[in-house]
């Protein structure tokens, strides 16, 4: 992962309407000319770039007087890659969360690359760029498509050296957001046989880019991919036909919300282990498309039990006690044995943790595992034996315990004693 600095405290008070600017330090990513480690250069090159998001609305509690104005370079530099964007061209969801990310020690990832719309020349006028934004520690991720704005050229107009695009009088590449796709979650865990909502949405500028929106959800897992759901919907006709094709039973999208709010989140019901993986939400508008990626993890906590309901100490031979973990997912689980003698207050870890059975996988994809421990005859009655189980599906470990009970008298001597007592009783009665 490439470390990208974020000047989150570089906020600009623009006017009294409660808006501010954010300055992001990004990387301009371009394809390299080499073969990536095979005697050539890198597959991609990265050049420092700056993105200015102007006029982000801020809340009434924000102290605008403390915000530092963004000031363009006093002398325009054609080597500097500085994108200036009017946020109001298409509102960026959760943009206000970027205001203090750096001050809160949250790393912002910002990558910019050339974008070629389908059906248009690669170096078209205007030019287009894709911006990928995400914040470490916050479940927000956005893909923006920027379009350059016209520049009135004269003899003093400078051209950006690397991109060969005209600069504004202040030395910036003036752009607007025409289309974006966003998600409020990067990763989500859901229980086996439960339901989940995978969040995805889109926004575009006021002038629609196309009369119809296309949506595709795909699942990638362990090198294999498949389509989960596909939708097409007319944007300008509220009563227009919606075509939704769900290849996975129990997958759905609310077409009304897609039209009204740009909400193309997908619901999945009756989750199975096979639903786990990387989901790709791709939204198509005419020549443009953008996507978001969401990780879905399926979890199922283990059912934990001991092999014995009572454990009576055998002085003549050791005993085996088993701890069973059943029907859990994913595979990662940890089992530990502890014992607490009646004369002590803190449990101790068994020096020998015994043996583990092989993992058993069930038809629904879940696993089972058993751990076996040997209880020596030297243990004192009243000793508490505990099996501790840790698993990603549980916030805290699970404990199951049993207390060693005193050994019972040998049955032979007990019967003999009973007979002696009985004989003595009848002898006294018959005297």
CSV table of C-alpha atoms in Angstrom, one decimal, residues 264-421:
chain,number,residue,atom,x,y,z
A,264,UNK,CA,-28.2,0.5,-5.7
A,265,UNK,CA,-27.4,-1.5,-2.6
A,266,UNK,CA,-27.9,-5.2,-2.9
A,267,UNK,CA,-29.7,-7.5,-0.4
A,268,UNK,CA,-28.7,-11.1,0.0
A,269,UNK,CA,-30.9,-13.5,2.1
A,270,UNK,CA,-30.2,-17.0,3.4
A,271,UNK,CA,-26.4,-16.6,3.3
A,272,UNK,CA,-24.3,-19.6,2.6
A,273,UNK,CA,-20.6,-20.2,2.9
A,274,UNK,CA,-20.4,-20.0,-0.9
A,275,UNK,CA,-21.6,-16.3,-0.7
A,276,UNK,CA,-18.3,-15.2,0.9
A,277,UNK,CA,-15.9,-13.2,-1.2
A,278,UNK,CA,-15.3,-9.9,-3.0
A,279,UNK,CA,-18.4,-8.1,-4.4
A,280,UNK,CA,-17.9,-5.6,-7.1
A,281,UNK,CA,-20.7,-3.0,-7.7
A,282,UNK,CA,-20.4,-1.5,-11.2
A,283,UNK,CA,-22.7,1.4,-12.3
A,284,UNK,CA,-22.9,2.3,-16.0
A,285,UNK,CA,-24.1,5.6,-17.3
A,286,UNK,CA,-23.8,5.9,-21.0
A,287,UNK,CA,-20.0,6.1,-21.8
A,288,UNK,CA,-19.1,6.1,-18.2
A,289,UNK,CA,-18.8,3.5,-15.5
A,290,UNK,CA,-17.3,3.3,-12.0
A,291,UNK,CA,-17.3,0.7,-9.3
A,292,UNK,CA,-16.8,-0.1,-5.6
A,293,UNK,CA,-15.5,-3.3,-4.0
A,294,UNK,CA,-16.9,-4.8,-0.8
A,295,UNK,CA,-15.6,-7.8,1.2
A,296,UNK,CA,-18.3,-10.1,2.6
A,297,UNK,CA,-17.2,-12.5,5.4
A,298,UNK,CA,-19.5,-15.3,6.4
A,299,UNK,CA,-19.2,-16.2,10.1
A,300,UNK,CA,-20.8,-18.9,12.3
A,301,UNK,CA,-19.8,-19.3,16.0
A,302,UNK,CA,-19.0,-22.9,17.2
A,303,UNK,CA,-21.3,-25.0,19.4
A,304,UNK,CA,-19.0,-26.0,22.3
A,305,UNK,CA,-19.6,-29.0,24.6
A,306,UNK,CA,-17.6,-31.4,26.8
A,307,UNK,CA,-17.6,-35.1,26.4
A,308,UNK,CA,-18.6,-35.7,30.1
A,309,UNK,CA,-21.4,-34.3,32.2
A,310,UNK,CA,-19.7,-35.6,35.4
A,311,UNK,CA,-16.0,-36.3,35.9
A,312,UNK,CA,-15.3,-38.7,38.8
A,313,UNK,CA,-11.6,-39.1,39.6
A,314,UNK,CA,-10.2,-42.6,39.0
A,315,UNK,CA,-7.2,-43.2,41.2
A,316,UNK,CA,-6.0,-46.2,39.3
A,317,UNK,CA,-5.7,-44.7,35.8
A,318,UNK,CA,-5.8,-41.4,33.9
A,319,UNK,CA,-9.0,-40.3,32.1
A,320,UNK,CA,-9.6,-38.6,28.8
A,321,UNK,CA,-11.8,-35.4,28.6
A,322,UNK,CA,-12.8,-34.0,25.2
A,323,UNK,CA,-13.9,-30.6,24.1
A,324,UNK,CA,-16.0,-30.5,21.0
A,325,UNK,CA,-16.4,-27.5,18.7
A,326,UNK,CA,-19.1,-28.1,16.1
A,327,UNK,CA,-20.6,-26.3,13.0
A,328,UNK,CA,-18.4,-23.2,12.9
A,329,UNK,CA,-17.0,-21.0,10.1
A,330,UNK,CA,-14.4,-19.8,9.1
A,331,UNK,CA,-11.8,-22.5,9.9
A,332,UNK,CA,-9.7,-20.4,12.3
A,333,UNK,CA,-10.4,-21.6,15.9
A,334,UNK,CA,-8.2,-22.0,19.0
A,335,UNK,CA,-8.8,-24.4,21.9
A,336,UNK,CA,-6.9,-24.2,25.2
A,337,UNK,CA,-7.2,-26.2,28.5
A,338,UNK,CA,-6.9,-24.7,32.0
A,339,UNK,CA,-7.2,-26.2,35.5
A,340,UNK,CA,-7.9,-24.5,38.8
A,341,UNK,CA,-7.1,-26.5,42.0
A,342,UNK,CA,-9.4,-25.9,44.9
A,343,UNK,CA,-6.6,-24.3,47.0
A,344,UNK,CA,-5.8,-21.7,44.4
A,345,UNK,CA,-7.5,-18.6,42.9
A,346,UNK,CA,-6.0,-18.4,39.4
A,347,UNK,CA,-6.4,-21.0,36.7
A,348,UNK,CA,-3.3,-22.6,35.2
A,349,UNK,CA,-2.6,-23.7,31.6
A,350,UNK,CA,-2.3,-27.4,31.1
A,351,UNK,CA,1.4,-28.1,30.4
A,352,UNK,CA,0.4,-30.6,27.9
A,353,UNK,CA,-2.5,-29.4,25.7
A,354,UNK,CA,-3.4,-32.9,24.6
A,355,UNK,CA,-4.3,-33.7,21.0
A,356,UNK,CA,-6.5,-32.4,18.3
A,357,UNK,CA,-8.7,-34.3,15.9
A,358,UNK,CA,-8.6,-33.6,12.2
A,359,UNK,CA,-11.0,-30.9,10.9
A,360,UNK,CA,-14.3,-32.2,9.7
A,361,UNK,CA,-16.2,-30.3,7.0
A,362,UNK,CA,-19.9,-30.5,6.8
A,363,UNK,CA,-22.2,-30.3,3.7
A,364,UNK,CA,-23.0,-26.6,4.5
A,365,UNK,CA,-19.3,-25.7,4.5
A,366,UNK,CA,-18.9,-25.4,8.3
A,367,UNK,CA,-16.3,-27.3,10.3
A,368,UNK,CA,-16.0,-29.3,13.5
A,369,UNK,CA,-12.9,-30.0,15.7
A,370,UNK,CA,-12.3,-31.8,19.0
A,371,UNK,CA,-9.5,-31.4,21.5
A,372,UNK,CA,-8.6,-34.3,23.9
A,373,UNK,CA,-6.9,-33.8,27.3
A,374,UNK,CA,-5.7,-36.4,29.8
A,375,UNK,CA,-6.7,-36.0,33.4
A,376,UNK,CA,-4.1,-37.6,35.7
A,377,UNK,CA,-5.1,-39.5,38.9
A,378,UNK,CA,-3.1,-37.1,40.9
A,379,UNK,CA,-5.7,-34.3,40.5
A,380,UNK,CA,-7.4,-33.2,43.7
A,381,UNK,CA,-11.2,-33.5,43.9
A,382,UNK,CA,-12.8,-30.1,43.4
A,383,UNK,CA,-10.3,-29.1,40.6
A,384,UNK,CA,-12.1,-27.1,37.9
A,385,UNK,CA,-11.1,-28.0,34.3
A,386,UNK,CA,-12.0,-25.4,31.6
A,387,UNK,CA,-11.9,-25.6,27.8
A,388,UNK,CA,-11.4,-22.1,26.3
A,389,UNK,CA,-12.5,-21.6,22.7
A,390,UNK,CA,-11.7,-18.5,20.6
A,391,UNK,CA,-13.2,-17.9,17.1
A,392,UNK,CA,-13.5,-14.8,14.8
A,393,UNK,CA,-17.3,-15.1,15.0
A,394,UNK,CA,-17.3,-14.4,18.7
A,395,UNK,CA,-16.4,-11.1,20.4
A,396,UNK,CA,-15.1,-12.9,23.4
A,397,UNK,CA,-13.8,-16.5,24.1
A,398,UNK,CA,-16.3,-19.1,25.2
A,399,UNK,CA,-15.6,-21.2,28.3
A,400,UNK,CA,-17.0,-24.6,29.3
A,401,UNK,CA,-16.0,-26.2,32.6
A,402,UNK,CA,-16.4,-29.3,34.7
A,403,UNK,CA,-15.4,-30.0,38.3
A,404,UNK,CA,-13.5,-33.2,39.3
A,405,UNK,CA,-15.5,-35.2,41.8
A,406,UNK,CA,-14.2,-37.5,44.6
A,407,UNK,CA,-13.8,-41.2,43.6
A,408,UNK,CA,-16.7,-43.5,44.6
A,409,UNK,CA,-15.9,-46.6,46.8
A,410,UNK,CA,-15.2,-49.7,44.9
A,411,UNK,CA,-18.5,-51.5,44.1
A,412,UNK,CA,-17.1,-54.9,45.3
A,413,UNK,CA,-16.3,-53.7,48.8
A,414,UNK,CA,-19.4,-51.6,48.9
A,415,UNK,CA,-21.6,-54.8,48.2
A,416,UNK,CA,-19.5,-56.8,50.7
A,417,UNK,CA,-20.0,-54.2,53.4
A,418,UNK,CA,-23.7,-54.1,52.7
A,419,UNK,CA,-24.0,-57.9,53.1
A,420,UNK,CA,-22.0,-57.8,56.4
A,421,UNK,CA,-24.3,-55.1,57.8
